[in-house]
mmCIF file of C-alpha atoms and ligand atoms in Angstrom:
data_model
loop_
_atom_site.group_PDB
_atom_site.id
_atom_site.type_symbol
_atom_site.label_atom_id
_atom_site.label_comp_id
_atom_site.label_asym_id
_atom_site.label_seq_id
_atom_site.Cartn_x
_atom_site.Cartn_y
_atom_site.Cartn_z
ATOM 1 C CA UNK A 1 22.791 10.512 -9.098
ATOM 2 C CA UNK A 2 24.388 10.545 -12.573
ATOM 3 C CA UNK A 3 22.201 10.669 -15.666
ATOM 4 C CA UNK A 4 23.021 7.162 -16.795
ATOM 5 C CA UNK A 5 23.069 5.494 -13.442
ATOM 6 C CA UNK A 6 20.295 2.996 -13.049
ATOM 7 C CA UNK A 7 17.714 4.077 -10.503
ATOM 8 C CA UNK A 8 16.819 1.790 -7.652
ATOM 9 C CA UNK A 9 13.574 -0.104 -8.000
ATOM 10 C CA UNK A 10 10.795 0.309 -5.442
ATOM 11 C CA UNK A 11 7.960 -2.215 -5.562
ATOM 12 C CA UNK A 12 4.731 -1.943 -3.651
ATOM 13 C CA UNK A 13 1.675 -4.172 -3.865
ATOM 14 C CA UNK A 14 -1.735 -2.856 -2.903
ATOM 15 C CA UNK A 15 -4.777 -5.003 -2.357
ATOM 16 C CA UNK A 16 -7.853 -3.815 -4.227
ATOM 17 C CA UNK A 17 -10.045 -4.462 -1.223
ATOM 18 C CA UNK A 18 -11.700 -1.960 1.083
ATOM 19 C CA UNK A 19 -11.027 1.753 0.999
ATOM 20 C CA UNK A 20 -7.876 3.740 1.499
ATOM 21 C CA UNK A 21 -7.816 5.970 4.558
ATOM 22 C CA UNK A 22 -6.423 9.357 5.447
ATOM 23 C CA UNK A 23 -3.766 7.377 7.352
ATOM 24 C CA UNK A 24 -2.700 5.580 4.145
ATOM 25 C CA UNK A 25 -2.575 8.922 2.368
ATOM 26 C CA UNK A 26 -0.466 10.708 4.972
ATOM 27 C CA UNK A 27 1.698 7.711 5.875
ATOM 28 C CA UNK A 28 2.275 6.260 2.415
ATOM 29 C CA UNK A 29 0.602 7.506 -0.761
ATOM 30 C CA UNK A 30 1.519 11.133 -0.408
ATOM 31 C CA UNK A 31 5.158 10.276 0.186
ATOM 32 C CA UNK A 32 5.258 8.127 -2.928
ATOM 33 C CA UNK A 33 4.907 11.272 -5.025
ATOM 34 C CA UNK A 34 8.281 12.446 -3.746
ATOM 35 C CA UNK A 35 9.935 9.224 -4.877
ATOM 36 C CA UNK A 36 8.843 9.288 -8.485
ATOM 37 C CA UNK A 37 11.842 11.181 -9.827
ATOM 38 C CA UNK A 38 14.537 9.402 -7.867
ATOM 39 C CA UNK A 39 13.408 5.782 -8.130
ATOM 40 C CA UNK A 40 11.763 3.444 -10.592
ATOM 41 C CA UNK A 41 8.519 2.876 -8.730
ATOM 42 C CA UNK A 42 6.135 0.011 -9.370
ATOM 43 C CA UNK A 43 2.644 0.027 -7.838
ATOM 44 C CA UNK A 44 0.990 -3.277 -8.490
ATOM 45 C CA UNK A 45 -2.718 -3.746 -7.826
ATOM 46 C CA UNK A 46 -2.609 -7.267 -6.434
ATOM 47 C CA UNK A 47 -5.900 -8.747 -7.589
ATOM 48 C CA UNK A 48 -4.449 -12.275 -7.479
ATOM 49 C CA UNK A 49 -3.720 -11.891 -3.792
ATOM 50 C CA UNK A 50 -7.223 -10.522 -3.265
ATOM 51 C CA UNK A 51 -8.939 -13.754 -4.350
ATOM 52 C CA UNK A 52 -7.359 -15.713 -1.491
ATOM 53 C CA UNK A 53 -10.533 -14.594 0.259
ATOM 54 C CA UNK A 54 -13.848 -14.743 -1.608
ATOM 55 C CA UNK A 55 -14.574 -11.608 -3.644
ATOM 56 C CA UNK A 56 -17.613 -10.349 -5.456
ATOM 57 C CA UNK A 57 -16.384 -10.235 -9.101
ATOM 58 C CA UNK A 58 -18.137 -6.982 -10.028
ATOM 59 C CA UNK A 59 -16.789 -5.250 -6.914
ATOM 60 C CA UNK A 60 -13.268 -6.544 -7.463
ATOM 61 C CA UNK A 61 -13.281 -5.367 -11.080
ATOM 62 C CA UNK A 62 -14.493 -1.908 -10.052
ATOM 63 C CA UNK A 63 -12.077 -1.541 -7.162
ATOM 64 C CA UNK A 64 -9.045 -2.309 -9.327
ATOM 65 C CA UNK A 65 -9.824 0.644 -11.567
ATOM 66 C CA UNK A 66 -10.712 2.836 -8.585
ATOM 67 C CA UNK A 67 -7.388 2.073 -6.989
ATOM 68 C CA UNK A 68 -5.551 3.039 -10.144
ATOM 69 C CA UNK A 69 -7.562 6.287 -10.192
ATOM 70 C CA UNK A 70 -6.762 7.035 -6.538
ATOM 71 C CA UNK A 71 -3.058 6.547 -7.149
ATOM 72 C CA UNK A 72 -3.082 8.890 -10.095
ATOM 73 C CA UNK A 73 -5.313 11.394 -8.268
ATOM 74 C CA UNK A 74 -2.820 11.445 -5.365
ATOM 75 C CA UNK A 75 -0.229 12.817 -7.736
ATOM 76 C CA UNK A 76 1.525 9.716 -9.058
ATOM 77 C CA UNK A 77 2.302 10.298 -12.697
ATOM 78 C CA UNK A 78 1.464 7.074 -14.588
ATOM 79 C CA UNK A 79 4.222 7.880 -17.058
ATOM 80 C CA UNK A 80 6.809 7.837 -14.297
ATOM 81 C CA UNK A 81 5.344 5.090 -12.112
ATOM 82 C CA UNK A 82 4.148 1.680 -13.213
ATOM 83 C CA UNK A 83 0.563 1.344 -12.035
ATOM 84 C CA UNK A 84 -0.981 -1.905 -13.286
ATOM 85 C CA UNK A 85 -2.906 -5.058 -12.337
ATOM 86 C CA UNK A 86 -1.028 -8.147 -11.222
ATOM 87 C CA UNK A 87 -3.288 -10.486 -13.220
ATOM 88 C CA UNK A 88 -2.318 -8.696 -16.454
ATOM 89 C CA UNK A 89 1.298 -9.814 -16.150
ATOM 90 C CA UNK A 90 1.380 -13.599 -16.166
ATOM 91 C CA UNK A 91 4.976 -13.703 -14.920
ATOM 92 C CA UNK A 92 3.766 -13.143 -11.356
ATOM 93 C CA UNK A 93 1.910 -16.444 -11.273
ATOM 94 C CA UNK A 94 4.578 -18.273 -13.269
ATOM 95 C CA UNK A 95 7.428 -17.212 -11.024
ATOM 96 C CA UNK A 96 5.292 -17.931 -7.962
ATOM 97 C CA UNK A 97 4.982 -21.543 -9.104
ATOM 98 C CA UNK A 98 8.723 -21.943 -9.418
ATOM 99 C CA UNK A 99 9.345 -20.273 -6.068
ATOM 100 C CA UNK A 100 6.770 -22.594 -4.462
ATOM 101 C CA UNK A 101 9.267 -25.347 -5.160
ATOM 102 C CA UNK A 102 11.894 -23.434 -3.172
ATOM 103 C CA UNK A 103 9.725 -22.712 -0.150
ATOM 104 C CA UNK A 104 9.101 -25.052 2.754
ATOM 105 C CA UNK A 105 5.755 -25.924 4.287
ATOM 106 C CA UNK A 106 7.267 -25.193 7.694
ATOM 107 C CA UNK A 107 8.171 -21.642 6.685
ATOM 108 C CA UNK A 108 4.686 -20.926 5.393
ATOM 109 C CA UNK A 109 3.072 -22.469 8.471
ATOM 110 C CA UNK A 110 4.905 -19.983 10.661
ATOM 111 C CA UNK A 111 3.481 -16.900 8.921
ATOM 112 C CA UNK A 112 1.379 -14.991 11.424
ATOM 113 C CA UNK A 113 -0.860 -13.562 8.700
ATOM 114 C CA UNK A 114 -1.701 -17.076 7.505
ATOM 115 C CA UNK A 115 -2.615 -18.063 11.046
ATOM 116 C CA UNK A 116 -4.769 -14.953 11.509
ATOM 117 C CA UNK A 117 -6.473 -15.224 8.119
ATOM 118 C CA UNK A 118 -7.213 -18.903 8.456
ATOM 119 C CA UNK A 119 -8.783 -18.202 11.829
ATOM 120 C CA UNK A 120 -10.860 -15.396 10.308
ATOM 121 C CA UNK A 121 -11.921 -17.454 7.259
ATOM 122 C CA UNK A 122 -12.178 -20.912 8.814
ATOM 123 C CA UNK A 123 -14.604 -22.008 6.087
ATOM 124 C CA UNK A 124 -12.124 -21.244 3.299
ATOM 125 C CA UNK A 125 -8.564 -22.123 4.274
ATOM 126 C CA UNK A 126 -7.404 -22.571 0.699
ATOM 127 C CA UNK A 127 -3.930 -23.345 -0.621
ATOM 128 C CA UNK A 128 -3.695 -19.807 -2.044
ATOM 129 C CA UNK A 129 -3.977 -18.355 1.425
ATOM 130 C CA UNK A 130 -1.120 -20.632 2.448
ATOM 131 C CA UNK A 131 1.166 -19.761 -0.477
ATOM 132 C CA UNK A 132 0.207 -16.051 -0.480
ATOM 133 C CA UNK A 133 3.718 -15.030 0.679
ATOM 134 C CA UNK A 134 5.287 -16.911 -2.237
ATOM 135 C CA UNK A 135 3.232 -14.931 -4.746
ATOM 136 C CA UNK A 136 4.300 -11.803 -2.894
ATOM 137 C CA UNK A 137 7.942 -12.903 -3.158
ATOM 138 C CA UNK A 138 7.434 -13.432 -6.900
ATOM 139 C CA UNK A 139 5.973 -9.901 -7.229
ATOM 140 C CA UNK A 140 9.047 -8.423 -5.642
ATOM 141 C CA UNK A 141 11.747 -10.611 -7.203
ATOM 142 C CA UNK A 142 10.341 -10.408 -10.727
ATOM 143 C CA UNK A 143 11.446 -6.768 -10.991
ATOM 144 C CA UNK A 144 14.869 -7.076 -9.308
ATOM 145 C CA UNK A 145 13.442 -4.830 -6.618
ATOM 146 C CA UNK A 146 15.822 -3.017 -4.264
ATOM 147 C CA UNK A 147 13.316 -1.526 -1.839
ATOM 148 C CA UNK A 148 9.884 -2.524 -0.589
ATOM 149 C CA UNK A 149 7.890 -0.059 1.525
ATOM 150 C CA UNK A 150 6.169 -2.293 4.045
ATOM 151 C CA UNK A 151 4.400 -1.835 7.319
ATOM 152 C CA UNK A 152 5.101 -4.069 10.301
ATOM 153 C CA UNK A 153 2.361 -6.486 9.255
ATOM 154 C CA UNK A 154 4.259 -7.396 6.061
ATOM 155 C CA UNK A 155 7.769 -7.588 7.514
ATOM 156 C CA UNK A 156 7.639 -11.325 8.032
ATOM 157 C CA UNK A 157 6.625 -11.837 4.399
ATOM 158 C CA UNK A 158 9.495 -9.680 3.212
ATOM 159 C CA UNK A 159 11.926 -11.687 5.364
ATOM 160 C CA UNK A 160 10.644 -14.871 3.765
ATOM 161 C CA UNK A 161 11.049 -13.315 0.321
ATOM 162 C CA UNK A 162 14.686 -12.580 1.112
ATOM 163 C CA UNK A 163 15.221 -16.138 2.359
ATOM 164 C CA UNK A 164 13.729 -17.617 -0.804
ATOM 165 C CA UNK A 165 15.828 -15.334 -3.018
ATOM 166 C CA UNK A 166 19.007 -16.165 -1.145
ATOM 167 C CA UNK A 167 18.248 -19.873 -1.303
ATOM 168 C CA UNK A 168 17.691 -19.675 -5.055
ATOM 169 C CA UNK A 169 20.813 -17.587 -5.619
ATOM 170 C CA UNK A 170 22.885 -20.026 -3.565
ATOM 171 C CA UNK A 171 22.003 -22.791 -6.024
ATOM 172 C CA UNK A 172 21.939 -20.900 -9.357
ATOM 173 C CA UNK A 173 24.137 -17.822 -8.920
ATOM 174 C CA UNK A 174 23.108 -14.197 -8.725
ATOM 175 C CA UNK A 175 19.660 -14.350 -10.259
ATOM 176 C CA UNK A 176 17.670 -12.190 -7.860
ATOM 177 C CA UNK A 177 18.419 -8.850 -6.241
ATOM 178 C CA UNK A 178 17.910 -9.214 -2.498
ATOM 179 C CA UNK A 179 15.300 -6.619 -1.517
ATOM 180 C CA UNK A 180 15.351 -4.479 1.600
ATOM 181 C CA UNK A 181 12.484 -2.927 3.540
ATOM 182 C CA UNK A 182 12.005 0.765 2.923
ATOM 183 C CA UNK A 183 10.914 2.937 5.797
ATOM 184 C CA UNK A 184 9.962 6.392 4.550
ATOM 185 C CA UNK A 185 11.798 9.100 6.494
ATOM 186 C CA UNK A 186 8.806 11.249 7.182
ATOM 187 C CA UNK A 187 5.108 10.681 7.523
ATOM 188 C CA UNK A 188 3.238 11.012 10.769
ATOM 189 C CA UNK A 189 1.397 8.010 12.073
ATOM 190 C CA UNK A 190 -2.323 8.727 12.057
ATOM 191 C CA UNK A 191 -4.381 7.064 14.741
ATOM 192 C CA UNK A 192 -7.953 5.776 14.974
ATOM 193 C CA UNK A 193 -10.554 8.453 15.677
ATOM 194 C CA UNK A 194 -12.268 6.223 18.221
ATOM 195 C CA UNK A 195 -9.284 4.486 19.847
ATOM 196 C CA UNK A 196 -6.447 6.968 19.362
ATOM 197 C CA UNK A 197 -3.898 4.573 20.861
ATOM 198 C CA UNK A 198 -4.359 2.393 17.765
ATOM 199 C CA UNK A 199 -3.277 3.080 14.201
ATOM 200 C CA UNK A 200 -6.043 4.228 11.823
ATOM 201 C CA UNK A 201 -7.057 1.155 9.831
ATOM 202 C CA UNK A 202 -9.557 0.397 7.107
ATOM 203 C CA UNK A 203 -10.269 -2.970 8.747
ATOM 204 C CA UNK A 204 -11.785 -1.240 11.783
ATOM 205 C CA UNK A 205 -15.368 0.109 11.924
ATOM 206 C CA UNK A 206 -16.270 3.001 9.617
ATOM 207 C CA UNK A 207 -16.356 5.728 12.250
ATOM 208 C CA UNK A 208 -12.723 5.101 13.282
ATOM 209 C CA UNK A 209 -11.201 6.289 10.028
ATOM 210 C CA UNK A 210 -11.589 8.911 7.333
ATOM 211 C CA UNK A 211 -11.745 7.334 3.889
ATOM 212 C CA UNK A 212 -10.015 9.228 1.110
ATOM 213 C CA UNK A 213 -13.313 9.505 -0.732
ATOM 214 C CA UNK A 214 -15.507 10.501 2.247
ATOM 215 C CA UNK A 215 -17.694 13.505 1.452
ATOM 216 C CA UNK A 216 -17.474 16.681 3.574
ATOM 217 C CA UNK A 217 -20.529 15.796 5.705
ATOM 218 C CA UNK A 218 -19.136 12.387 6.550
ATOM 219 C CA UNK A 219 -15.755 13.878 7.415
ATOM 220 C CA UNK A 220 -17.442 16.488 9.629
ATOM 221 C CA UNK A 221 -19.516 13.858 11.434
ATOM 222 C CA UNK A 222 -16.598 11.490 12.006
ATOM 223 C CA UNK A 223 -14.319 14.211 13.372
ATOM 224 C CA UNK A 224 -17.087 15.641 15.551
ATOM 225 C CA UNK A 225 -17.419 12.209 17.148
ATOM 226 C CA UNK A 226 -13.679 11.649 17.520
ATOM 227 C CA UNK A 227 -12.610 10.616 21.020
ATOM 228 C CA UNK A 228 -10.718 13.301 22.968
ATOM 229 C CA UNK A 229 -10.328 13.572 26.756
ATOM 230 C CA UNK A 230 -11.802 15.507 29.627
ATOM 231 C CA UNK A 231 -9.109 17.980 30.681
ATOM 232 C CA UNK A 232 -10.110 20.508 28.027
ATOM 233 C CA UNK A 233 -6.636 21.753 27.164
ATOM 234 C CA UNK A 234 -5.331 21.803 23.593
ATOM 235 C CA UNK A 235 -1.795 20.476 23.865
ATOM 236 C CA UNK A 236 0.342 18.025 21.881
ATOM 237 C CA UNK A 237 0.973 15.120 24.219
ATOM 238 C CA UNK A 238 0.413 11.772 22.479
ATOM 239 C CA UNK A 239 1.139 9.825 25.666
ATOM 240 C CA UNK A 240 -1.518 11.449 27.840
ATOM 241 C CA UNK A 241 -3.774 13.074 25.255
ATOM 242 C CA UNK A 242 -3.812 10.697 22.276
ATOM 243 C CA UNK A 243 -7.108 11.915 20.796
ATOM 244 C CA UNK A 244 -6.313 15.637 20.840
ATOM 245 C CA UNK A 245 -2.750 14.968 19.690
ATOM 246 C CA UNK A 246 -4.026 12.914 16.781
ATOM 247 C CA UNK A 247 -6.177 15.801 15.548
ATOM 248 C CA UNK A 248 -3.189 18.136 15.848
ATOM 249 C CA UNK A 249 -1.009 15.603 14.012
ATOM 250 C CA UNK A 250 -3.540 15.296 11.202
ATOM 251 C CA UNK A 251 -3.673 19.058 10.729
ATOM 252 C CA UNK A 252 0.073 19.355 10.877
ATOM 253 C CA UNK A 253 0.627 16.532 8.380
ATOM 254 C CA UNK A 254 -1.751 18.286 6.008
ATOM 255 C CA UNK A 255 0.260 21.470 6.073
ATOM 256 C CA UNK A 256 -1.317 23.553 8.854
ATOM 257 C CA UNK A 257 2.018 24.142 10.622
ATOM 258 C CA UNK A 258 3.826 22.185 13.289
ATOM 259 C CA UNK A 259 1.826 20.676 16.116
ATOM 260 C CA UNK A 260 3.187 22.996 18.803
ATOM 261 C CA UNK A 261 2.324 26.103 16.803
ATOM 262 C CA UNK A 262 -1.192 24.944 16.034
ATOM 263 C CA UNK A 263 -1.707 24.082 19.706
ATOM 264 C CA UNK A 264 -0.351 27.479 20.806
ATOM 265 C CA UNK A 265 -2.628 29.257 18.312
ATOM 266 C CA UNK A 266 -5.613 27.469 19.759
ATOM 267 C CA UNK A 267 -4.859 28.147 23.412
ATOM 268 C CA UNK A 268 -8.054 28.769 25.374
ATOM 269 C CA UNK A 269 -10.266 27.384 22.640
ATOM 270 C CA UNK A 270 -12.513 24.398 23.169
ATOM 271 C CA UNK A 271 -12.388 20.957 21.585
ATOM 272 C CA UNK A 272 -15.389 21.898 19.434
ATOM 273 C CA UNK A 273 -13.277 24.500 17.743
ATOM 274 C CA UNK A 274 -10.301 22.146 17.451
ATOM 275 C CA UNK A 275 -12.540 19.689 15.655
ATOM 276 C CA UNK A 276 -13.991 22.342 13.375
ATOM 277 C CA UNK A 277 -10.571 23.452 12.377
ATOM 278 C CA UNK A 278 -9.372 19.889 11.809
ATOM 279 C CA UNK A 279 -12.440 19.265 9.672
ATOM 280 C CA UNK A 280 -11.713 22.302 7.500
ATOM 281 C CA UNK A 281 -8.095 21.294 7.016
ATOM 282 C CA UNK A 282 -9.014 17.716 6.074
ATOM 283 C CA UNK A 283 -11.758 18.743 3.653
ATOM 284 C CA UNK A 284 -9.505 21.272 2.017
ATOM 285 C CA UNK A 285 -6.680 18.761 1.669
ATOM 286 C CA UNK A 286 -8.835 15.983 0.239
ATOM 287 C CA UNK A 287 -11.053 17.959 -2.097
ATOM 288 C CA UNK A 288 -8.549 18.375 -4.971
ATOM 289 C CA UNK A 289 -7.761 14.665 -4.806
ATOM 290 C CA UNK A 290 -11.451 13.796 -4.784
ATOM 291 C CA UNK A 291 -12.199 16.102 -7.713
ATOM 292 C CA UNK A 292 -9.386 14.536 -9.690
ATOM 293 C CA UNK A 293 -10.594 11.057 -8.760
ATOM 294 C CA UNK A 294 -14.094 11.896 -9.997
ATOM 295 C CA UNK A 295 -12.739 13.168 -13.269
ATOM 296 C CA UNK A 296 -10.575 10.080 -13.776
ATOM 297 C CA UNK A 297 -13.179 7.505 -12.831
ATOM 298 C CA UNK A 298 -15.550 9.065 -15.363
ATOM 299 C CA UNK A 299 -12.879 8.583 -18.033
ATOM 300 C CA UNK A 300 -12.724 4.794 -18.183
ATOM 301 C CA UNK A 301 -11.017 4.785 -21.558
ATOM 302 C CA UNK A 302 -8.092 6.762 -20.173
ATOM 303 C CA UNK A 303 -7.753 4.594 -17.069
ATOM 304 C CA UNK A 304 -7.899 1.483 -19.200
ATOM 305 C CA UNK A 305 -5.173 2.826 -21.470
ATOM 306 C CA UNK A 306 -2.969 3.595 -18.452
ATOM 307 C CA UNK A 307 -3.207 0.132 -16.966
ATOM 308 C CA UNK A 308 -2.829 -1.513 -20.388
ATOM 309 C CA UNK A 309 0.269 0.476 -21.280
ATOM 310 C CA UNK A 310 1.834 -0.016 -17.900
ATOM 311 C CA UNK A 311 1.118 -3.739 -17.903
ATOM 312 C CA UNK A 312 2.967 -3.966 -21.213
ATOM 313 C CA UNK A 313 5.999 -2.243 -19.774
ATOM 314 C CA UNK A 314 5.832 -4.350 -16.620
ATOM 315 C CA UNK A 315 5.529 -7.494 -18.685
ATOM 316 C CA UNK A 316 8.694 -6.717 -20.617
ATOM 317 C CA UNK A 317 10.619 -6.177 -17.369
ATOM 318 C CA UNK A 318 9.128 -9.283 -15.782
ATOM 319 C CA UNK A 319 10.050 -11.503 -18.724
ATOM 320 C CA UNK A 320 13.721 -10.663 -18.369
ATOM 321 C CA UNK A 321 13.803 -12.200 -14.899
ATOM 322 C CA UNK A 322 11.366 -14.985 -15.688
ATOM 323 C CA UNK A 323 13.288 -16.255 -18.735
ATOM 324 C CA UNK A 324 16.508 -16.261 -16.761
ATOM 325 C CA UNK A 325 14.909 -18.216 -13.935
ATOM 326 C CA UNK A 326 13.311 -20.720 -16.321
ATOM 327 C CA UNK A 327 16.663 -21.321 -17.966
ATOM 328 C CA UNK A 328 18.441 -21.716 -14.631
ATOM 329 C CA UNK A 329 16.028 -24.363 -13.352
ATOM 330 C CA UNK A 330 16.369 -26.321 -16.599
ATOM 331 C CA UNK A 331 13.233 -25.697 -18.623
ATOM 332 C CA UNK A 332 13.758 -26.476 -22.311
ATOM 333 C CA UNK A 333 14.755 -23.472 -24.415
ATOM 334 C CA UNK A 334 12.194 -21.751 -26.638
ATOM 335 C CA UNK A 335 12.875 -21.845 -30.357
HETATM 336 N N1 LIG B 401 0.659 -8.505 1.078
HETATM 337 C C1 LIG B 401 0.618 -7.085 0.917
HETATM 338 C C2 LIG B 401 -0.447 -6.479 1.833
HETATM 339 O O1 LIG B 401 -1.418 -7.124 2.143
HETATM 340 C C3 LIG B 401 0.307 -6.704 -0.493
HETATM 341 C C4 LIG B 401 1.398 -7.126 -1.408
HETATM 342 C C5 LIG B 401 1.322 -8.082 -2.362
HETATM 343 C C6 LIG B 401 2.705 -6.574 -1.447
HETATM 344 N N2 LIG B 401 2.518 -8.169 -3.002
HETATM 345 C C7 LIG B 401 3.375 -7.266 -2.471
HETATM 346 C C8 LIG B 401 3.351 -5.564 -0.710
HETATM 347 C C9 LIG B 401 4.693 -6.991 -2.768
HETATM 348 C C10 LIG B 401 4.677 -5.271 -1.029
HETATM 349 C C11 LIG B 401 5.340 -5.990 -2.034
HETATM 350 O O2 LIG B 401 -0.324 -5.340 2.201
#
């Protein structure tokens, strides 16, 4: 890419709820570090999305800063990547309002996440839960985003975002860049420790995942209890031996060699030893990140300055799109 060529924009929104897992780290976070020189990356902590379900204010406040610290501790340079809180850039909510007027009730009613969340929170089916995908579309479109790394669960929302953008552009000209999904090339899929046919997820019970901030004893205990199988052979075979293969995949993803080599090295050894080795590899991989996290979270002034600075930069970018949109729809000019 030439010096003066504009880099493509990658936008990702992360909910400040729950913990991040080893699966998030291997499948997403860690790969983000490799993007920071080639793309303009925006990592938005989506606190406005988070309040579509009831939150404890003190916890929400704390988790926003923790998330920023985890991102930085994973190796994302806050001078190269925009890491900030959604609620600090008012353009998100303002654009969402306008886009609400270009989105149909029928479209929103078809969103599977809305159906699932309203079933799970039957006592609080609020309008924000319903228009959640419109706020997400605003997040993305505000920055003229080219690429959005999304898992399968967010694909439908991204499709809707594209539809809204195309609909708007059809009326007013080329206002929004039409974003595409971004599937990272590499990154092993890490499975649940208890049901290794399922992806590791923070929404499952505690003992099914390793949290990025789990201490060594917790990691040891969780891996010791990981489900394996009864044939006793260490071999990479995700189809027939999902538990054992998952442990091999975890080690391999964390730099212990390719799965076949690790398996060959451990021929004749028992599962106890496989688990011990996996535990060592995981602890060793996470400890620098955890140490850095600890250092950062103790330095609130620094974290605050990072999210303040980055929100300022984000705001300037957001206003460019927002002002254009406001003009296009016919809002009176500002003096
Ligand atoms: N809805 C996303 C999730 O739950 C979070 C999100 C909000 C997002 N805005 C976004 C993801 C914009 C990508 C782009 O995971």
